GROMACS .gro file of C-alpha atoms in nm:
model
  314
    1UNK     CA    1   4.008   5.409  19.545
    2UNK     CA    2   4.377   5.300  19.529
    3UNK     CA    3   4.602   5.611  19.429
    4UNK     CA    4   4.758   5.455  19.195
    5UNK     CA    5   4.400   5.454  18.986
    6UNK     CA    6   4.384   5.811  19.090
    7UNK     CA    7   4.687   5.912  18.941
    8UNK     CA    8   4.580   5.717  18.609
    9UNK     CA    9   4.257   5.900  18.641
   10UNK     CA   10   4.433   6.224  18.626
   11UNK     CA   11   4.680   6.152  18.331
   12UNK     CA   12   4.533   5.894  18.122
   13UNK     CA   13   4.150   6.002  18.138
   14UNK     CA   14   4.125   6.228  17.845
   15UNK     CA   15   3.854   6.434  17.684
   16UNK     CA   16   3.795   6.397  17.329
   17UNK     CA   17   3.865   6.822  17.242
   18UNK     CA   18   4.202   6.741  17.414
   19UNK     CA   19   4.324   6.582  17.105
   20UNK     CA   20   4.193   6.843  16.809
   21UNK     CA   21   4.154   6.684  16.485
   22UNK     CA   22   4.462   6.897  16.345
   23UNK     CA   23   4.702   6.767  16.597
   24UNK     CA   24   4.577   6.413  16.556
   25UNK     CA   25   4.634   6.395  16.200
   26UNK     CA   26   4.968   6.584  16.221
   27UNK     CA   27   5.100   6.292  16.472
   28UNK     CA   28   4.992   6.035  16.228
   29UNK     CA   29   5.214   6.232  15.940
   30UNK     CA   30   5.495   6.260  16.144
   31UNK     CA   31   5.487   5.900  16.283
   32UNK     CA   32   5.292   5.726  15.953
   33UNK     CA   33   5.096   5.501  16.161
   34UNK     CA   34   4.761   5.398  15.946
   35UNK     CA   35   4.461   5.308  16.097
   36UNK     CA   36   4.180   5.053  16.067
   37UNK     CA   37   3.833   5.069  16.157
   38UNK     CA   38   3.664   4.767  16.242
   39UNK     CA   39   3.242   4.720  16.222
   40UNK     CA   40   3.139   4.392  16.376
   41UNK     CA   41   2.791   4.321  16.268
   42UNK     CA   42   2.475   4.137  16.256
   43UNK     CA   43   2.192   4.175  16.153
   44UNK     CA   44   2.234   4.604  16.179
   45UNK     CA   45   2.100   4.733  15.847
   46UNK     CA   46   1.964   4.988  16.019
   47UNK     CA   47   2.212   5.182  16.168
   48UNK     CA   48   2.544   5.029  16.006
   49UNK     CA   49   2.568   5.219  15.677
   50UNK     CA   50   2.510   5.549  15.873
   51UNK     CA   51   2.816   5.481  16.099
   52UNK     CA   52   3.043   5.342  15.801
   53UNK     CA   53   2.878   5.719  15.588
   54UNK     CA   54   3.007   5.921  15.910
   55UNK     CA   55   3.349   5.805  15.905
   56UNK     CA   56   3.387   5.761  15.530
   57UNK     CA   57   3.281   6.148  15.498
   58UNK     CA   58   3.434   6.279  15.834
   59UNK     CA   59   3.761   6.043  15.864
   60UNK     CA   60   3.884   5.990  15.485
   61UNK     CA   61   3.711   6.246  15.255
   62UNK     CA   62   3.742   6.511  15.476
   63UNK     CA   63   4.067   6.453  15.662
   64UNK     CA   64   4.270   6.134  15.621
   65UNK     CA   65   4.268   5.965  15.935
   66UNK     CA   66   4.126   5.681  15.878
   67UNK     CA   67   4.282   5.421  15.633
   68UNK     CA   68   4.031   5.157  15.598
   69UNK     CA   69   3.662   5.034  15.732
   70UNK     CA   70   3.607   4.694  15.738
   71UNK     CA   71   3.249   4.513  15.818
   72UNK     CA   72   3.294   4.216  15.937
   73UNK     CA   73   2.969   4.035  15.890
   74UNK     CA   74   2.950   3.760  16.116
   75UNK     CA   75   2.614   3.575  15.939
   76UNK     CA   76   2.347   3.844  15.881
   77UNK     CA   77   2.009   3.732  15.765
   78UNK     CA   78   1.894   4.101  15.631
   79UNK     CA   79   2.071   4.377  15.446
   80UNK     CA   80   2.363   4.408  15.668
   81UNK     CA   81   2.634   4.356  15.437
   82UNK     CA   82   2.453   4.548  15.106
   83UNK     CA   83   2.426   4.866  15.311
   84UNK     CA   84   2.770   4.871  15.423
   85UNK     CA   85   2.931   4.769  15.149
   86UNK     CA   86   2.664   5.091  14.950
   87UNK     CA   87   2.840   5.303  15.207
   88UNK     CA   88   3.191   5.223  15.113
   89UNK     CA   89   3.278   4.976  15.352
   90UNK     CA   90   3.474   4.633  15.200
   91UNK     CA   91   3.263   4.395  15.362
   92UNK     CA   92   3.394   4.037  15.488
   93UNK     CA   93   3.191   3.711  15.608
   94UNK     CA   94   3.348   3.589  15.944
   95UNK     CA   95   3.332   3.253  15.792
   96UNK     CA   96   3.584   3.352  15.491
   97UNK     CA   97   3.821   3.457  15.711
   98UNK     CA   98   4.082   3.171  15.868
   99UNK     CA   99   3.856   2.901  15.684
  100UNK     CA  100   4.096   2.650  15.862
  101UNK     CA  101   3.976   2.729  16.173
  102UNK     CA  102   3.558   2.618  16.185
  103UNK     CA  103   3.429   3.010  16.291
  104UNK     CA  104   3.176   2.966  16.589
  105UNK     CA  105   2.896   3.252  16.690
  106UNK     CA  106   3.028   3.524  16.940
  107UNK     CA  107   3.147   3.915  16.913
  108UNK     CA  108   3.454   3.843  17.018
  109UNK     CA  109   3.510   3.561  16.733
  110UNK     CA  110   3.499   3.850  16.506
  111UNK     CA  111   3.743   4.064  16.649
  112UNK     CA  112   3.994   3.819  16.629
  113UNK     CA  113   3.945   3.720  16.264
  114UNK     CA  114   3.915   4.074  16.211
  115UNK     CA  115   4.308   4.114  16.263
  116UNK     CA  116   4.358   3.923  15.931
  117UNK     CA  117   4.190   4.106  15.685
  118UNK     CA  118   4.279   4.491  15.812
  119UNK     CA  119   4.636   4.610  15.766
  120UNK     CA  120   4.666   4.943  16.026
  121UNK     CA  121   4.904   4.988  16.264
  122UNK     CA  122   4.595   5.058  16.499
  123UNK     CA  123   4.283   4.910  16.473
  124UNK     CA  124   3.967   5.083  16.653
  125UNK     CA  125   3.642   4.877  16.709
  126UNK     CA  126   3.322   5.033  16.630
  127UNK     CA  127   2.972   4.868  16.745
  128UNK     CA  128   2.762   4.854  16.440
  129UNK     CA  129   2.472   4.912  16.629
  130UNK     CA  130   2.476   5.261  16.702
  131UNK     CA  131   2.226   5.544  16.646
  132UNK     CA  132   2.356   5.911  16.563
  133UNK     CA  133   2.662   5.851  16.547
  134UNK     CA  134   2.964   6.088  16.543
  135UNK     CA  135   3.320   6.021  16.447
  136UNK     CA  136   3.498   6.182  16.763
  137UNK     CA  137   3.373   5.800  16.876
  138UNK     CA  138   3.695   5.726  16.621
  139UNK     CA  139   3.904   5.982  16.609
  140UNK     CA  140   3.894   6.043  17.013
  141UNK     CA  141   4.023   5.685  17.095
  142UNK     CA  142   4.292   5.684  16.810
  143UNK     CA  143   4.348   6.005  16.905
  144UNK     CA  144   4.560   5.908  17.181
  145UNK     CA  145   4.758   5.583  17.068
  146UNK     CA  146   4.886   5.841  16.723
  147UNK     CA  147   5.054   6.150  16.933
  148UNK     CA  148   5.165   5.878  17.280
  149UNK     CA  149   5.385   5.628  17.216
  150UNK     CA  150   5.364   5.522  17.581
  151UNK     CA  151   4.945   5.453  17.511
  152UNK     CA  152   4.868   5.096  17.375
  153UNK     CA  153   4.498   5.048  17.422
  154UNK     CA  154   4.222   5.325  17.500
  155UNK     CA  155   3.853   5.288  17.555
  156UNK     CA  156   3.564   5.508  17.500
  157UNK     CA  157   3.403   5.640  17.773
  158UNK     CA  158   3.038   5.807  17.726
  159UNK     CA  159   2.659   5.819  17.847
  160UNK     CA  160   2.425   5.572  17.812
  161UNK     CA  161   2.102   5.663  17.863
  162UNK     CA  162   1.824   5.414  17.888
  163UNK     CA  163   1.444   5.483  17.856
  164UNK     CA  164   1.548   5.839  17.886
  165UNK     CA  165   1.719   5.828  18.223
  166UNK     CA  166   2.054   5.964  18.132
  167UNK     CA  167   2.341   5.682  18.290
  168UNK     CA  168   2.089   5.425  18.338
  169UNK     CA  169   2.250   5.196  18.056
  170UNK     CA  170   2.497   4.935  18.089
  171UNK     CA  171   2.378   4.720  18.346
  172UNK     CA  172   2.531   4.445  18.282
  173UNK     CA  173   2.899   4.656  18.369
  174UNK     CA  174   2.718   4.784  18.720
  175UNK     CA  175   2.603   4.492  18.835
  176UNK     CA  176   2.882   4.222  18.719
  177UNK     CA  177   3.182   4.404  18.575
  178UNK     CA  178   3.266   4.692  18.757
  179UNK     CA  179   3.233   4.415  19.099
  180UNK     CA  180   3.446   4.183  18.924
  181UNK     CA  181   3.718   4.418  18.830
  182UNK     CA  182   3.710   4.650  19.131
  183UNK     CA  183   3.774   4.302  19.383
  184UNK     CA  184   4.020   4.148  19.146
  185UNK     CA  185   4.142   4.391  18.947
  186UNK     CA  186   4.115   4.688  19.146
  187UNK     CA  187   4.376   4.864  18.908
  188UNK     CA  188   4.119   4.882  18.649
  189UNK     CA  189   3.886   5.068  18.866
  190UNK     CA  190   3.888   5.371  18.679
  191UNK     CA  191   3.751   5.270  18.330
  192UNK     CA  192   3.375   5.447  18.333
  193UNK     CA  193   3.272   5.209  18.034
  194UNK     CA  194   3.537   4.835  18.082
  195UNK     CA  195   3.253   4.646  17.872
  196UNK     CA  196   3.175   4.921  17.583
  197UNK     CA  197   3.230   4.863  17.212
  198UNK     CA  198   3.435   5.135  17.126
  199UNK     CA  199   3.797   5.129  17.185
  200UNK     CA  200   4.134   5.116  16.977
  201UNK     CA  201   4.484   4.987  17.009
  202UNK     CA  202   4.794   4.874  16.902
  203UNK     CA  203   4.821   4.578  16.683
  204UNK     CA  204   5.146   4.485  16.813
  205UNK     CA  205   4.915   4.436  17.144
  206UNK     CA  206   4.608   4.281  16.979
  207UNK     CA  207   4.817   4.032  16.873
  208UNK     CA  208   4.936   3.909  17.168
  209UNK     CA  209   4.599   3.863  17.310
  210UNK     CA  210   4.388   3.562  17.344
  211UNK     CA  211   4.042   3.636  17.255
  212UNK     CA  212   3.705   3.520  17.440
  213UNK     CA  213   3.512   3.420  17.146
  214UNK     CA  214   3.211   3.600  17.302
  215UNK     CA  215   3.093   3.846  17.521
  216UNK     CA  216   3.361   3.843  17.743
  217UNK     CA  217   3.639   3.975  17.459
  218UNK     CA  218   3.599   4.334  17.640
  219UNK     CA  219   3.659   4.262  18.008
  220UNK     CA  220   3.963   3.966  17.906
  221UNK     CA  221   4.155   4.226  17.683
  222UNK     CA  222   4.133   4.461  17.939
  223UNK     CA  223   4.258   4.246  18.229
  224UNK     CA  224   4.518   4.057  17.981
  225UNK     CA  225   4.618   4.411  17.846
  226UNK     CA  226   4.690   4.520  18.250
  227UNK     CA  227   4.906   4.231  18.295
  228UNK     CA  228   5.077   4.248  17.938
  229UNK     CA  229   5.155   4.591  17.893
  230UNK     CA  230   5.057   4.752  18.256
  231UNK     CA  231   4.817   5.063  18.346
  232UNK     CA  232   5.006   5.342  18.230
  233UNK     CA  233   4.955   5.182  17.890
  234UNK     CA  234   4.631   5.183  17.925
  235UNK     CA  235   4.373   5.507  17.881
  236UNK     CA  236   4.013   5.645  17.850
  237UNK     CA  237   3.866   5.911  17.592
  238UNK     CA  238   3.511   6.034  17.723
  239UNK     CA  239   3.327   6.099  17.367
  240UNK     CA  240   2.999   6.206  17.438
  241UNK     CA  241   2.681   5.984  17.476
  242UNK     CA  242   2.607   5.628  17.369
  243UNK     CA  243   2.242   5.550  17.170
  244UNK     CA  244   2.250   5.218  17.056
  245UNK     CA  245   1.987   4.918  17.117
  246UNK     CA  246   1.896   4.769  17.465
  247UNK     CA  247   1.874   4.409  17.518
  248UNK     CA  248   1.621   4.246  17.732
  249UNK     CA  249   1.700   4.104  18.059
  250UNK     CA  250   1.760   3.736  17.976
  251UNK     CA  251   1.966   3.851  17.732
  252UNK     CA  252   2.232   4.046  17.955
  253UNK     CA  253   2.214   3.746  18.179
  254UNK     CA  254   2.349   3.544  17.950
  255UNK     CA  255   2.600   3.815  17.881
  256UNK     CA  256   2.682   3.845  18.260
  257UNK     CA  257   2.723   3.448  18.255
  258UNK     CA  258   3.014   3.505  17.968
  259UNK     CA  259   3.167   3.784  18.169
  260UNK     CA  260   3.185   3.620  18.502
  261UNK     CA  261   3.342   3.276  18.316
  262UNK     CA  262   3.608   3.497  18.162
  263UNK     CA  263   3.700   3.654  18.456
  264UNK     CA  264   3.669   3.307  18.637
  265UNK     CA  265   3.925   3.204  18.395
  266UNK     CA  266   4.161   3.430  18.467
  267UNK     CA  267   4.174   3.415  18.809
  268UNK     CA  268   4.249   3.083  18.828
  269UNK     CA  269   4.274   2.948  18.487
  270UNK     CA  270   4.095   2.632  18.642
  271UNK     CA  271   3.761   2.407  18.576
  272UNK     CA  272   3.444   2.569  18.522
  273UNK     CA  273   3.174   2.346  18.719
  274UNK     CA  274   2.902   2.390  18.521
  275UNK     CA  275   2.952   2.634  18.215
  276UNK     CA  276   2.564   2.703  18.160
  277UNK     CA  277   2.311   2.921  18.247
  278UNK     CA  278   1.914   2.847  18.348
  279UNK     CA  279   1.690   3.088  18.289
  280UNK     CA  280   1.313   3.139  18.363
  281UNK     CA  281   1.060   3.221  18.098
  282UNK     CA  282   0.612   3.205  18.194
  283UNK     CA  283   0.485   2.945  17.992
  284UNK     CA  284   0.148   2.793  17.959
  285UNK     CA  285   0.174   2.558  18.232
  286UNK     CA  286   0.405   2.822  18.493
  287UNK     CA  287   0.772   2.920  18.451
  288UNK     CA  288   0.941   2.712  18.220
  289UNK     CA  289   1.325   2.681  18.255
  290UNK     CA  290   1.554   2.753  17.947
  291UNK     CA  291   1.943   2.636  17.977
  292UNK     CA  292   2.191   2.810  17.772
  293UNK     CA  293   2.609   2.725  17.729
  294UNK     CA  294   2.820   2.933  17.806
  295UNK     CA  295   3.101   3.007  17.586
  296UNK     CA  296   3.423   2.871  17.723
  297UNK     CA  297   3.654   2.905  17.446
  298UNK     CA  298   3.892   3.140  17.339
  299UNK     CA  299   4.085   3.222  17.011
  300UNK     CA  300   4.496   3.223  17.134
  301UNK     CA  301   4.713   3.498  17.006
  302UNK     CA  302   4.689   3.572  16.672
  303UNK     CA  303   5.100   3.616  16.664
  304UNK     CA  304   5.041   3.236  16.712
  305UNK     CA  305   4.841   3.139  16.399
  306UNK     CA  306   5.072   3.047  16.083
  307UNK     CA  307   4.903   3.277  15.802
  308UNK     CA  308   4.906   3.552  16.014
  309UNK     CA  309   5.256   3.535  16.058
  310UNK     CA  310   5.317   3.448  15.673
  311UNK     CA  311   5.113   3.740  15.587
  312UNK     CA  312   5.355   3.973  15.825
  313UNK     CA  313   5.629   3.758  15.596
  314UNK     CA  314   5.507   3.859  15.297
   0.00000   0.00000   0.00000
């Protein structure tokens, strides 16, 4: 490992009782940063109003962290948006949001839209998807951005377990990310979880970023952030352990397909051969191939887009 990764991992890889609440909230007095909490969801109603419940009661009934929680519903068919808006969330459809700009389907499409309807000084990202959930997931990633100036973006870091093997999960960051990053980007070595959910930063950095419009939003703002803001800026909260749905194997393919395209992209920022991916499914007659796009666009800065900047105006 380059020493310059382990020196990060010795002063920017934090545990979440490093911060306690008490201190947390005392640096966001002193400094009056507020803070946003962003769900991106769909199709959750199962585990969404529980998360938006746990930070409502923990976060801003209990102690005022946390400023606002925004769901960002990005075209539900079931009770997504009813439960979290029954849990005090203030709900908004992806496709109200920039109605200028035609929305298209990706996580990442979200995120970026989500920067126009939240106000904080941070905003924190929150899967929707999680199962029992606990608000250190929030309060340890803000944790660090409220009492360290010099911090600008920090991601969770946590167990997954899968099919009750405990680490087993995220294979998708074993077998594509962590290769990617550690042979290009070997300075982001360190991060135990580059492609998880849950992470918060700056919005005077979140608005310099372009934004994959899909699965690759988590591995391009990391390697953007690197060369925007550098590693020191950069940091890791470990928070516990992960439960959250699995996806089948076709399904992280497709995923890995995004990832390795956004990386692609920033190596060279050249011309993707062939931005698809052919899959293999048993069908009546023998394996059957299925061909899926890739996503190959990306949202640019936000500081770019004229009603975010007349909404800063105003």
């Amino acid at each position: 490992m380059l020493e310059e990764v382990e020196r990060w991992l010795a002063t920017r890889s934090w545990s979440v009782t490093d911060r306690p609440l008490h201190k947390i909230l005392a640096a966001k007095q002193r400094t009056g940063q507020s803070v946003s909490v962003v769900l991106p969801a769909l199709n959750e109603e199962e585990t969404v109003g529980d998360i938006v419940a746990v930070i409502r009661h923990d976060l801003m009934q209990q102690v005022p962290l946390v400023d606002e929680i925004v769901v960002v519903d990005s075209g539900s068919t079931d009770r997504t948006s009813a439960v979290a808006a029954a849990a005090g969330a203030r709900v908004v459809h992806r496709d109200d949001i920039l109605p200028r700009i035609p929305a298209v389907p990706g996580k990442g499409e979200v995120l970026w839209r989500s920067l126009l309807v939240t106000s904080g000084d941070i905003v924190c990202f929150i899967d929707a998807d999680l199962r029992e959930f606990s608000s250190d997931f929030v309060s340890g990633i803000v944790g660090p951005l409220l009492t360290d100036p010099g911090v600008d973006l920090v991601k969770a870091m946590y167990d997954r377990p899968l099919g009750g093997a405990t680490g087993q999960g995220g294979r998708v960051t074993e077998l594509m990310a962590r290769p990617l990053l550690n042979m290009h980007w070997p300075q982001l070595a360190g991060f135990v979880q580059p492609l998880g959910g849950e992470y918060a930063a700056r919005r005077s950095l979140l608005e310099q970023l372009p934004f994959p419009v899909g699965y690759g939003v988590e591995l391009g703002m990391l390697v953007d952030a690197l060369h925007l803001v550098g590693l020191d800026a950069l940091a890791q909260v470990d928070v516990g352990v992960r439960k959250h749905r699995h996806q089948d194997g076709q399904a992280l393919g497709r995923m890995a397909a995004a990832i390795y395209r956004t990386a692609q992209l920033r190596l060279a920022r050249g011309h993707l051969i062939r931005p698809s991916l052919t899959q293999f499914e048993r069908g009546e007659d023998g394996f059957e191939p299925r061909t899926y796009s890739v996503d190959t666009e990306e949202r640019p800065p936000m500081a770019e887009i004229a009603e975010y900047a007349s909404r800063r105006v105003a």
